Coordinates of C-alpha atoms in Angstrom, one line a residue:
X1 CA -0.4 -33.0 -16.5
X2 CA -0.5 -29.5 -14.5
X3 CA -3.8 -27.9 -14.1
X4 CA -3.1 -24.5 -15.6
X5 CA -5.3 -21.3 -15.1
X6 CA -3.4 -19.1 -17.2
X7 CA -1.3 -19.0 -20.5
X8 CA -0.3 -16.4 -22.2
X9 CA 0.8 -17.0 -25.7
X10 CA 3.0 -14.9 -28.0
X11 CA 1.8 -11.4 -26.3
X12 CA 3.6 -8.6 -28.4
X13 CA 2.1 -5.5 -27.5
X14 CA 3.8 -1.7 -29.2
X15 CA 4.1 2.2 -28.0
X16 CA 5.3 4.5 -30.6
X17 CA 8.0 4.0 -31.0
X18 CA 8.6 1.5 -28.8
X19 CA 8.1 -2.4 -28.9
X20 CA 7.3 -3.1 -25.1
X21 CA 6.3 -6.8 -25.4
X22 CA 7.6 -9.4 -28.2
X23 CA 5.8 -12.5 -28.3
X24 CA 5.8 -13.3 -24.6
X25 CA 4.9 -16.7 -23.3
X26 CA 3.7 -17.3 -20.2
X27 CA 2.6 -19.9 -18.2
X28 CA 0.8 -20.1 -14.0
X29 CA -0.3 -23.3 -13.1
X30 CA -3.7 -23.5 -10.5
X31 CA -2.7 -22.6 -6.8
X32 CA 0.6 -21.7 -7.3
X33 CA 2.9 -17.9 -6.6
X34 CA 4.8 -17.4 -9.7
X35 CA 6.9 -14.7 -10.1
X36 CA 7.3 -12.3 -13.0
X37 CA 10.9 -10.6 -12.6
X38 CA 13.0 -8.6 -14.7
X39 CA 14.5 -4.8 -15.4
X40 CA 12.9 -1.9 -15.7
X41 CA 11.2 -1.6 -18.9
X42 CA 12.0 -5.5 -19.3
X43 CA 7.9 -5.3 -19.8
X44 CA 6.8 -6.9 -16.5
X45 CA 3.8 -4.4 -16.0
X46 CA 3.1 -3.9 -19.5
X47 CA 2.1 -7.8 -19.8
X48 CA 0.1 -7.7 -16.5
X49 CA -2.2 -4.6 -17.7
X50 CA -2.2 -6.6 -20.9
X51 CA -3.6 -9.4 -19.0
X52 CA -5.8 -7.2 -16.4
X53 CA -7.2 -5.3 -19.5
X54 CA -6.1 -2.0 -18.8
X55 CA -4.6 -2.2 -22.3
X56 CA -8.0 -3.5 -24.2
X57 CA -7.9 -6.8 -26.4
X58 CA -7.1 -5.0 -30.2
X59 CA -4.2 -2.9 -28.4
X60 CA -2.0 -6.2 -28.6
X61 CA -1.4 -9.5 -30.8
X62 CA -1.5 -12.8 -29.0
X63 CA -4.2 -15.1 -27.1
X64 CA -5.1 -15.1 -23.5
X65 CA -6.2 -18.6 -22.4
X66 CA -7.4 -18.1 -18.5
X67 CA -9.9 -21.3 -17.2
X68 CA -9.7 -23.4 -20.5
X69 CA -11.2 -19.9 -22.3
X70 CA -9.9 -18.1 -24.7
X71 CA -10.6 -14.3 -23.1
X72 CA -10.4 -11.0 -25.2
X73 CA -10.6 -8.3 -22.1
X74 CA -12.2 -4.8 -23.3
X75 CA -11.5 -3.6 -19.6
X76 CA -10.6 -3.9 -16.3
X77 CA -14.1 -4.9 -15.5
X78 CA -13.9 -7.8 -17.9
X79 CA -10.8 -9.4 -16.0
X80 CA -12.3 -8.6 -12.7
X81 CA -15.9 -10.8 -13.9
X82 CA -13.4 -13.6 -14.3
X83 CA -11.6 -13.1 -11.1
X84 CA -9.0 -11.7 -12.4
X85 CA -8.0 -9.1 -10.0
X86 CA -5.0 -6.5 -9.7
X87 CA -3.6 -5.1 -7.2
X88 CA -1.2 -1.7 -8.5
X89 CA 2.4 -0.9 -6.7
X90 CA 0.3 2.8 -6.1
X91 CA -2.3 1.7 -3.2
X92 CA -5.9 2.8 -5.2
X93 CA -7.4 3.6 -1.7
X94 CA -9.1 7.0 -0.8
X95 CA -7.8 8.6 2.4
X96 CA -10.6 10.4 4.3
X97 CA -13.2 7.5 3.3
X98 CA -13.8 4.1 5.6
X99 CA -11.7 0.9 4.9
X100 CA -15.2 -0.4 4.3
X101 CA -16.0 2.7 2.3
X102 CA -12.8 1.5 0.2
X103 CA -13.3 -2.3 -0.2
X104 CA -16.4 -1.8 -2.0
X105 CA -16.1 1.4 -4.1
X106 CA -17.6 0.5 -7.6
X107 CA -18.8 -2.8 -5.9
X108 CA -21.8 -1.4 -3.7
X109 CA -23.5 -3.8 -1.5
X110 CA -27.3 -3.5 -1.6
X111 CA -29.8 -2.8 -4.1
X112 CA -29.3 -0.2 -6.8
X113 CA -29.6 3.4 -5.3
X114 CA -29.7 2.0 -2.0
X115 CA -26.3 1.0 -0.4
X116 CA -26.7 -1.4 2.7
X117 CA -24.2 -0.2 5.1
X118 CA -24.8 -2.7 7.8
X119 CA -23.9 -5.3 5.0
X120 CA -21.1 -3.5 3.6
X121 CA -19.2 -3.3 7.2
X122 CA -20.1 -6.7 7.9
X123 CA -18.5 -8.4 4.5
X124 CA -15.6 -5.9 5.0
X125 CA -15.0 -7.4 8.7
X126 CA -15.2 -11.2 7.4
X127 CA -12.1 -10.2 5.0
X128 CA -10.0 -8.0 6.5
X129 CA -10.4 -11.2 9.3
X130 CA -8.7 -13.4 6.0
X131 CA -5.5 -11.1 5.9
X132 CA -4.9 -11.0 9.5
X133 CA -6.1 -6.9 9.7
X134 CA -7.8 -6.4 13.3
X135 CA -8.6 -2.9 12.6
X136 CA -12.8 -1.7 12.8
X137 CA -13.7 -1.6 9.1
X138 CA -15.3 1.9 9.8
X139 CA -11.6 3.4 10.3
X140 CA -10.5 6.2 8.7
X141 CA -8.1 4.9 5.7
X142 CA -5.5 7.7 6.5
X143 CA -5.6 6.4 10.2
X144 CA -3.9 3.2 9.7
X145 CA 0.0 2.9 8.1
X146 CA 1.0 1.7 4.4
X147 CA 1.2 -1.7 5.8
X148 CA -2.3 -2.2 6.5
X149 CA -3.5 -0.1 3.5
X150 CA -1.9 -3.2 1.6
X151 CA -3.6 -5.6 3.8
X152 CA -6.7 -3.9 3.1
X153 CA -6.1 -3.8 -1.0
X154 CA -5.7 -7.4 -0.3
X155 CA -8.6 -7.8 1.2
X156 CA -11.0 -5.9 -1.6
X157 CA -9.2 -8.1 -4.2
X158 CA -10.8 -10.9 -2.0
X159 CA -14.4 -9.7 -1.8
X160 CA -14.5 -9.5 -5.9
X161 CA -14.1 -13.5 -5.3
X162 CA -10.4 -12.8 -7.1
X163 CA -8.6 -17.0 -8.7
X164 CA -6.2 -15.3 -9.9
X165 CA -4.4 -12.4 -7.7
X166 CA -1.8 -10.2 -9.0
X167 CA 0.4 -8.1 -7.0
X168 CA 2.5 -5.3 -8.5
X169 CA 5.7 -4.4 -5.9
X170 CA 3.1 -5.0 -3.0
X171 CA 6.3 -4.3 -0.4
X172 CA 8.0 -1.2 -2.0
X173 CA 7.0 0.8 0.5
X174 CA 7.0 -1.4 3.3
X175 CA 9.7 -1.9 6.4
X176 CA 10.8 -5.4 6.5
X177 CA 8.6 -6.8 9.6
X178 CA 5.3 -5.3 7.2
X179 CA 7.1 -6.8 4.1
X180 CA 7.6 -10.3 5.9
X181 CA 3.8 -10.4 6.9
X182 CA 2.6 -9.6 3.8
X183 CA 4.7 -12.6 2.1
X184 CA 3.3 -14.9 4.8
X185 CA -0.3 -13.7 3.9
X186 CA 0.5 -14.7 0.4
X187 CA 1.6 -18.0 1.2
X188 CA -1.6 -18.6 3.9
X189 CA -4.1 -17.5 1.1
X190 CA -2.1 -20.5 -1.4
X191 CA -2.4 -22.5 1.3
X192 CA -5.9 -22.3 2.9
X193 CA -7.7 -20.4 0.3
X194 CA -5.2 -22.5 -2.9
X195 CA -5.0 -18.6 -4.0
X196 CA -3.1 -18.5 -7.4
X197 CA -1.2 -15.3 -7.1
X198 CA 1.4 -13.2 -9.4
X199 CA 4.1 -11.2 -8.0
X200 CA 6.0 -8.7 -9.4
X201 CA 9.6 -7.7 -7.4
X202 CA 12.7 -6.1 -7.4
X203 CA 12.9 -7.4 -4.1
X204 CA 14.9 -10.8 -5.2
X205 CA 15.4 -12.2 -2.1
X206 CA 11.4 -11.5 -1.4
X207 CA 10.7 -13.5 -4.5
X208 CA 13.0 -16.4 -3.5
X209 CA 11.4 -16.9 -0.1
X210 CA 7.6 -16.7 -1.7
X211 CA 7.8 -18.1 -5.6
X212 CA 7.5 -21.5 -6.8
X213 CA 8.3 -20.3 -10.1
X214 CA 9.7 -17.6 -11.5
X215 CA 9.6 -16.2 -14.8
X216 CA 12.6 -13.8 -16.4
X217 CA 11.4 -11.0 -19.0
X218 CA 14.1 -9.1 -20.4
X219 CA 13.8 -6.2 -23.4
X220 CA 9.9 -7.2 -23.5
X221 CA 10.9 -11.3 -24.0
X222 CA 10.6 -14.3 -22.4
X223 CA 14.0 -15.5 -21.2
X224 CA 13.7 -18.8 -19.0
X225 CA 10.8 -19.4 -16.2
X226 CA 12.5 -21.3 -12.9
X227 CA 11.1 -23.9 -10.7
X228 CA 12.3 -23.5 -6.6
X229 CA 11.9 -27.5 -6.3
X230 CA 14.3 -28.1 -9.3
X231 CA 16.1 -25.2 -10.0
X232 CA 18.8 -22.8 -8.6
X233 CA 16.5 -19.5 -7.5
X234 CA 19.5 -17.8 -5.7
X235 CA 19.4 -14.0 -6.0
X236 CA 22.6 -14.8 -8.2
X237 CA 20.8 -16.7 -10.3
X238 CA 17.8 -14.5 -11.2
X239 CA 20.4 -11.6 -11.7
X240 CA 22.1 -13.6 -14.5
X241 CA 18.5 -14.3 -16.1
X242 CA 17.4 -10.8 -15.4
X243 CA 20.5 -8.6 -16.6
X244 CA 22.2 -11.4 -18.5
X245 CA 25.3 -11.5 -16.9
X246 CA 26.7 -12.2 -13.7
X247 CA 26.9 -9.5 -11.4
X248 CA 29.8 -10.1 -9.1
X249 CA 29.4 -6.8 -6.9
X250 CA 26.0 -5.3 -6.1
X251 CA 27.6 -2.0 -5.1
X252 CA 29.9 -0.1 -7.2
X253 CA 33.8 0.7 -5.9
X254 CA 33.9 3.9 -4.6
X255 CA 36.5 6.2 -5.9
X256 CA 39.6 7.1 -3.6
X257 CA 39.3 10.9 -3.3
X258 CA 39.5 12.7 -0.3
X259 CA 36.5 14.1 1.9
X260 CA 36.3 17.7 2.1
X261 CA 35.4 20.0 5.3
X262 CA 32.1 20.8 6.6
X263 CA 29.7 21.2 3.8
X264 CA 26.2 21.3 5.6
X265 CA 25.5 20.9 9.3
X266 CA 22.5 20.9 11.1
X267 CA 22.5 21.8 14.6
X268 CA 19.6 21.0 17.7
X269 CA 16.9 20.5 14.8
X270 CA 13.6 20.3 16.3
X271 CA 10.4 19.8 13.6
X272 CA 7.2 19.8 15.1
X273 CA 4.0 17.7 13.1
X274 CA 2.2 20.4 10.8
X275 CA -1.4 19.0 11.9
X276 CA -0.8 17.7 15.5
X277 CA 1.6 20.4 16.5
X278 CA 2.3 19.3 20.1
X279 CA 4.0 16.0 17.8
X280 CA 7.8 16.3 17.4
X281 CA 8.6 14.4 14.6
X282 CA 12.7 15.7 14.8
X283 CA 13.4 15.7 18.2
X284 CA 17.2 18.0 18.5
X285 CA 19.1 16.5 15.6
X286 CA 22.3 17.6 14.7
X287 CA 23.8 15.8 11.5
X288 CA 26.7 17.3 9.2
X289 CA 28.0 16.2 5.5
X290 CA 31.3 16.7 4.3
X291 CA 32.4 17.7 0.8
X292 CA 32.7 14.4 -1.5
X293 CA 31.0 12.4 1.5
X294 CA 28.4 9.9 1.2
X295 CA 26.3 9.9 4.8
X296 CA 23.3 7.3 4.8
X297 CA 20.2 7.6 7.3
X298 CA 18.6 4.7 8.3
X299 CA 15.8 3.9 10.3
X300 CA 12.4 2.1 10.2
X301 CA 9.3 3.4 8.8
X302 CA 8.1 6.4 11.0
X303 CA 11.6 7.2 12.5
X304 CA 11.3 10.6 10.8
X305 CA 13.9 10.7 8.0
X306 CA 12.0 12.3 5.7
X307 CA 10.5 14.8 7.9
X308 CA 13.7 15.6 8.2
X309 CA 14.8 16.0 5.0
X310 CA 11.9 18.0 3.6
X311 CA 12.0 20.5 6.5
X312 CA 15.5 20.9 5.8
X313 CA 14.8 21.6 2.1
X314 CA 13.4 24.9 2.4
X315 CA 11.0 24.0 5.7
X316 CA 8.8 22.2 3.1
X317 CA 7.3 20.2 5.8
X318 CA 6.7 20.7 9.6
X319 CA 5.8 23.6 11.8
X320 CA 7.6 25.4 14.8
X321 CA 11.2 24.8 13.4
X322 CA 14.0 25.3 15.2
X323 CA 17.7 24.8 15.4
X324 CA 20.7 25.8 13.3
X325 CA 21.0 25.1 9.5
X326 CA 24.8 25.7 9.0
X327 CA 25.9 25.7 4.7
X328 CA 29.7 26.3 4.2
X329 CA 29.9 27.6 7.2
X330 CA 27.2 30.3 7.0
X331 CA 24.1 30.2 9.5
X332 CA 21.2 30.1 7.0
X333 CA 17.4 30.3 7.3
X334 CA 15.9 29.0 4.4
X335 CA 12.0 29.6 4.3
X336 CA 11.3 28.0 1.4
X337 CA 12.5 25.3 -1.1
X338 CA 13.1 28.4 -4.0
X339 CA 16.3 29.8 -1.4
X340 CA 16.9 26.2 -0.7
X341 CA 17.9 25.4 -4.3
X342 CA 19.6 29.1 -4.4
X343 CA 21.7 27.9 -1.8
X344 CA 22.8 24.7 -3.3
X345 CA 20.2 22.1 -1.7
X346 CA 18.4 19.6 -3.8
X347 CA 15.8 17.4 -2.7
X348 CA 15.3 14.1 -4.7
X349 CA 11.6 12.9 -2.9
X350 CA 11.0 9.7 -2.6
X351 CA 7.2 9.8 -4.2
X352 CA 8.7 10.5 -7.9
X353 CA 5.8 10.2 -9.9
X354 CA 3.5 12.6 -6.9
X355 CA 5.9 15.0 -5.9
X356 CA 9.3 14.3 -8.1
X357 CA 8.1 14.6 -11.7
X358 CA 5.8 15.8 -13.9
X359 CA 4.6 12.9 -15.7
X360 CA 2.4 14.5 -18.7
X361 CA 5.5 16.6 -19.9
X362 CA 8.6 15.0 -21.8
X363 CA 11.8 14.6 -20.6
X364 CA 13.5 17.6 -21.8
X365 CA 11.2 19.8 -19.8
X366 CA 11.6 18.0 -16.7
X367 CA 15.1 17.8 -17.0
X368 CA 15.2 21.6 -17.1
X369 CA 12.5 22.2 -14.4
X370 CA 14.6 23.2 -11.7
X371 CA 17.1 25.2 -13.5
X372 CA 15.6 27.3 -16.0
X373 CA 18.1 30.1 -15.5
X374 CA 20.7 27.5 -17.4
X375 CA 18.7 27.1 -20.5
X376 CA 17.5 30.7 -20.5
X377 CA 18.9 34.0 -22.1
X378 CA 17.3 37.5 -20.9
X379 CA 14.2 35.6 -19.6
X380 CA 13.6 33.5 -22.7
X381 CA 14.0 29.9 -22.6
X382 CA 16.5 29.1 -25.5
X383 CA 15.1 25.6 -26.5
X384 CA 18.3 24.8 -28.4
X385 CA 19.9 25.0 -25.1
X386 CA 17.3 23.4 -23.4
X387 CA 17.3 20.4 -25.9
X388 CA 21.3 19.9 -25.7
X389 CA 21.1 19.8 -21.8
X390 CA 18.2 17.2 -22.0
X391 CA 20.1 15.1 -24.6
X392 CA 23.6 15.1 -22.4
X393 CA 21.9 13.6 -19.2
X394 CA 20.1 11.3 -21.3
X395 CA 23.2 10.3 -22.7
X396 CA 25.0 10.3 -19.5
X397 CA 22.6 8.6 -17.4
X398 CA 22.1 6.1 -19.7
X399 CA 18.1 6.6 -19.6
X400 CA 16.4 4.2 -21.8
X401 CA 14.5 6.3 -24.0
X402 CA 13.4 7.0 -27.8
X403 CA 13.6 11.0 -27.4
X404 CA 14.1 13.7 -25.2
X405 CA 10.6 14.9 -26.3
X406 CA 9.4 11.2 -24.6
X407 CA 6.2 11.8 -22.1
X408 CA 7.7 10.9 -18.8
X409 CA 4.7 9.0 -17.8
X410 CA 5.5 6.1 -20.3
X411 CA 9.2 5.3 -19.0
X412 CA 9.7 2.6 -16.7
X413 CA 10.4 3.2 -13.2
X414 CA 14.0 3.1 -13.4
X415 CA 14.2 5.3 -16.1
X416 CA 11.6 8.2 -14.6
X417 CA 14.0 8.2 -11.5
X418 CA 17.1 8.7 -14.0
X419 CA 15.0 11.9 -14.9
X420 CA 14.2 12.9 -11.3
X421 CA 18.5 12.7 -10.9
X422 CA 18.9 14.2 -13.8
X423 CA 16.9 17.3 -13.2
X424 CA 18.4 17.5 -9.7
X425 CA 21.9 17.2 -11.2
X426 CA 21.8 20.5 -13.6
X427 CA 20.3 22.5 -10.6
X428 CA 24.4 21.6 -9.9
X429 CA 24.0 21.5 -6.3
X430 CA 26.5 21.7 -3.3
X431 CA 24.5 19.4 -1.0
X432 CA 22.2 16.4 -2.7
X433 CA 19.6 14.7 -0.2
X434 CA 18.6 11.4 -2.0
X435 CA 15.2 10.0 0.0
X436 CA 14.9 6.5 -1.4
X437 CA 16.6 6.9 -4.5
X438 CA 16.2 3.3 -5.9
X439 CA 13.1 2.0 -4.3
X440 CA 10.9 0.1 -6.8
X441 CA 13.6 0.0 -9.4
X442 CA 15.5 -3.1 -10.7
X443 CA 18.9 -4.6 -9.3
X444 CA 20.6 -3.3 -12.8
X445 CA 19.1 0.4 -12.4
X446 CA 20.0 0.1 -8.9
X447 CA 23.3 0.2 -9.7
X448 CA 23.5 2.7 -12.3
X449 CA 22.3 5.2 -9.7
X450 CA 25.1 4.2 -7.2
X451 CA 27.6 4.6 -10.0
X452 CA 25.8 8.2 -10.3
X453 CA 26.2 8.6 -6.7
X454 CA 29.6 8.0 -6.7
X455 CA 30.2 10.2 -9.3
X456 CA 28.5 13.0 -7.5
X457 CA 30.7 12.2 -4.3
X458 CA 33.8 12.5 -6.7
X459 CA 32.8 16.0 -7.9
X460 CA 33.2 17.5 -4.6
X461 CA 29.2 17.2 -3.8
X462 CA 28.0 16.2 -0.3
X463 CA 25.6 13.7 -0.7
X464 CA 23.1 12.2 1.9
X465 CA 21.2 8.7 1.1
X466 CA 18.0 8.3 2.8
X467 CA 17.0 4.1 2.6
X468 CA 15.0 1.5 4.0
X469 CA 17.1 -1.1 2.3
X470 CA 19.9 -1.8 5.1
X471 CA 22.3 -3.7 2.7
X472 CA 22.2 -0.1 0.2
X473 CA 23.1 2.1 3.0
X474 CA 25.4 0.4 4.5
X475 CA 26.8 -0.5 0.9
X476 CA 27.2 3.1 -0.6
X477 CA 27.9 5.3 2.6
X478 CA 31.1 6.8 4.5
X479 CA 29.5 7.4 7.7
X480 CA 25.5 6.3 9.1
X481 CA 23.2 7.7 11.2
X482 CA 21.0 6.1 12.7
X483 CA 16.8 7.1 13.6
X484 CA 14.5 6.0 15.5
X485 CA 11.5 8.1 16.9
X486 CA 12.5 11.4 15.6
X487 CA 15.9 11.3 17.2
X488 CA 19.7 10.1 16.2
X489 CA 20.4 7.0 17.9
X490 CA 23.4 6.3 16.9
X491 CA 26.5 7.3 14.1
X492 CA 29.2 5.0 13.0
X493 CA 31.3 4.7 9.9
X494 CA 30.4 2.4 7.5
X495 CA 33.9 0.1 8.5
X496 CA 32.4 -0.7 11.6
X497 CA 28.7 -0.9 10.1
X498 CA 26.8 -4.3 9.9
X499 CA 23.2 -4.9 9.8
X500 CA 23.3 -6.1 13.5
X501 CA 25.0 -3.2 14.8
X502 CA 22.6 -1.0 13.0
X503 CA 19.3 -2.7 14.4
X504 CA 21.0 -2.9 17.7
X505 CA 21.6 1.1 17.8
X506 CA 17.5 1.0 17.0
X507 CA 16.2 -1.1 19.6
X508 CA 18.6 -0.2 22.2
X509 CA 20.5 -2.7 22.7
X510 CA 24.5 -1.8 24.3
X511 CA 27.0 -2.7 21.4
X512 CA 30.4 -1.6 21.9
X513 CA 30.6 -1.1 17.8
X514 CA 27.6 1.1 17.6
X515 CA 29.1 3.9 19.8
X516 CA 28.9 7.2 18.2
X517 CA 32.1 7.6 15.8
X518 CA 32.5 11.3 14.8
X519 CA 35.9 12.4 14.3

């Protein structure tokens, strides 16, 4: 018979108006990686706080059986006792303190009122050694990149002597060298450590490599749980379980319309790094999008696309600017993100829940946020108005929700980035820069928002996709560029565009196909 460390037995757990889990079963076996998959809102992080305590026993119906023990967790300090430890898709680290610092916040070494330091670096060394992380544990946490900041999560769920590790989209923001390593950790701690470990991905092809089982939630139920030495864990496969259907095309058609001249050009763009100003981080780009285009940008983590976006959108970021920003063919010098969305820019970030949303207001005021002129009549906010607008991109983004009056902190990831779209959307802009538009969001989500995409591209708009997935940009673009260290590398349409050519442009390598290709 298995030796199982976990079971999770007929977990419902309710939100007003919503019921998020309904009598979820679920089952990890000592020393394995299972893998909890489903849609957004499927319930996937609502069962894992369940388990973690975050949402205290009495919240929920339903045993927790962890060790043999039946376990009724008041907190997140309960679970952790047990060794019970998770690990959030938002890194919990503190930027200007040590990694050390970090590892042991809330977990002091030393005697009370007297932290021993010498200790504390020491024990930090011995496991950030475990995950591979050759960085002084005395390093600033804002001096090392998201890849390491993961590594060293890793390693403070380690020195709280974690069974039982659970990791919540631990490579959403990674490239996919970091991403690779980190799932090779994962299967080095199963392996020398015999680490039990949960994972929860969009990333299905992450999840085949790593699982040895995988368990489908969909509309907060148990569907099926998969074993890799039995059954079929194809990304096909999970899809079907996940969305309950087969999915035949990950990428929408697009729809046979016409591009447009010239909407936005930028010519000889030169940002320089707002703190170490001698740092180009946009080194004389010059990009343009046409009306009813699609252009993707892709390049690896650093390469600047971002930079570039934001300091496009109303110089929000960088310092000592220069170059030509060309809309509709006017030279324009927009000095802030207020004349950027006057002039028919929109900037959908890629941190939605930091910089994209307001999470403690509802749906309908976020929706409006941007464009409070449409809802308004001689300065008043007419909240009839207001409310129908909310109501019609709810309705036409298909965003899973009980109200428009819905906090947007409690929707699911997919659904907050619906919002984000939406709010975007009735600022009606000419030019729409997307910057990771579906990261951390489900395979069915996904491709609700490139349906949206191609809709916008249909109405005329000029639409720029910024992606670390290379499969998304080349499967929703016209035309790519290509970055890598703050400069264009290469351009090419999306005919000619494979994932070889691509890399090729960004390590240099001579390729006939990855010669520039503007018309």
């Amino acid at each position: 018979m298995a030796n199982v460390l976990l079971e999770m037995s007929n977990i419902t757990k309710e939100f007003p108006g919503v019921k998020a889990l309904s009598n979820v079963n679920f089952k990890v076996e000592k020393g394995e990686i299972h893998a909890l998959v489903g849609e957004n809102g499927a319930g996937k992080s609502t069962l894992m706080n369940v388990l973690s305590g975050i949402y205290p026993y009495g919240t929920y119906t339903g045993d927790i059986i962890y060790d043999g023990e039946v376990c009724n967790f008041h907190n997140i300090k309960d679970s952790e006792k047990k060794g019970i430890v998770i690990i959030h898709q938002e890194l919990a680290l503190i930027p200007y303190m040590t990694i050390g610092e970090n590892m042991f916040l809330g977990n002091e070494q030393g005697k009370k009122w007297c932290i021993d330091w010498n200790k504390t670096y020491a024990e930090a060394d011995k496991y950030l050694s475990m995950v591979g992380l050759t960085d002084s544990s005395k390093t600033l946490i804002k001096d090392i990149g998201t890849g390491k900041q993961q590594l060293v999560e890793i390693a403070k769920a380690l020195a709280k002597n974690a069974k039982l590790l659970i990791l919540d989209e631990p490579t959403s923001s990674l490239n996919e060298t970091d991403s690779r390593a980190l799932l090779d950790l994962m299967k080095k701690l199963q392996r020398e450590e015999g680490m039990t470990m949960i994972i929860i991905s969009h990333k299905l092809n992450e999840v085949s490599y790593v699982a040895d089982k995988i368990t489908v939630v969909r509309d907060g139920s148990t569907i099926e749980t998969l074993d890799a030495k039995t059954d079929d864990i194809s990304e096909t496969r999970i899809i079907k379980g996940m969305v309950g259907r087969e999915m035949t095309d990950r990428f929408p058609k697009r729809h046979d319309v016409p591009i447009g001249d010239v909407m936005m050009e930028v010519k000889d763009w030169t940002v320089y790094h707002p703190e170490f100003s001698e740092r180009k981080v946009c080194d004389d780009i010059s990009i343009n999008v046409r009306a009813g285009e699609v252009v993707g940008i892709y390049g690896l983590m650093g390469a600047g696309r971002t930079e570039l976006a934001m300091s496009i959108f109303g110089r929000s970021y960088g310092i000592g600017i220069s170059g030509d920003l060309i809309l509709r063919g006017e030279n324009k010098v927009l000095k802030s993100p207020k004349q950027a969305i006057e002039e028919g820019i929109a900037y959908v970030t890629e941190d939605r829940k930091g910089n994209g949303l307001v999470l403690s207001n509802s749906i309908l005021r976020n929706t409006t946020l941007a464009n409070l002129k449409g809802v308004s009549k001689a300065s008043f906010i007419d909240k009839d108005k207001e409310y129908e607008v909310a109501q019609e991109y709810v309705y036409k983004l298909r965003t899973k929700t009980p109200s428009v009056d819905q906090l947007v902190g409690n929707l699911s990831g997919g659904n907050q980035q619906k919002v984000l779209l939406a709010k975007w959307m009735f600022a009606n802009p000419d030019v729409l820069i997307l910057d990771e538009p579906t990261r951390g969001i489900d395979v069915g989500a996904k491709y609700e928002i490139y349906c949206i995409i191609n809709d916008l591209a249909k109405a005329g708009k000029s639409v720029i996709v910024i992606s670390s997935e290379l499969p998304e940009v080349i499967g929703m673009s016209d035309r790519i560029y290509i970055m890598n260290q703050a400069k264009i590398v290469g351009e090419m349409k999306a005919s000619e565009a494979t994932q070889e050519n691509i890399m090729a442009c960004i390590v240099g390598v001579k390729n006939d196909a990855v010669e520039g290709s503007e018309e």
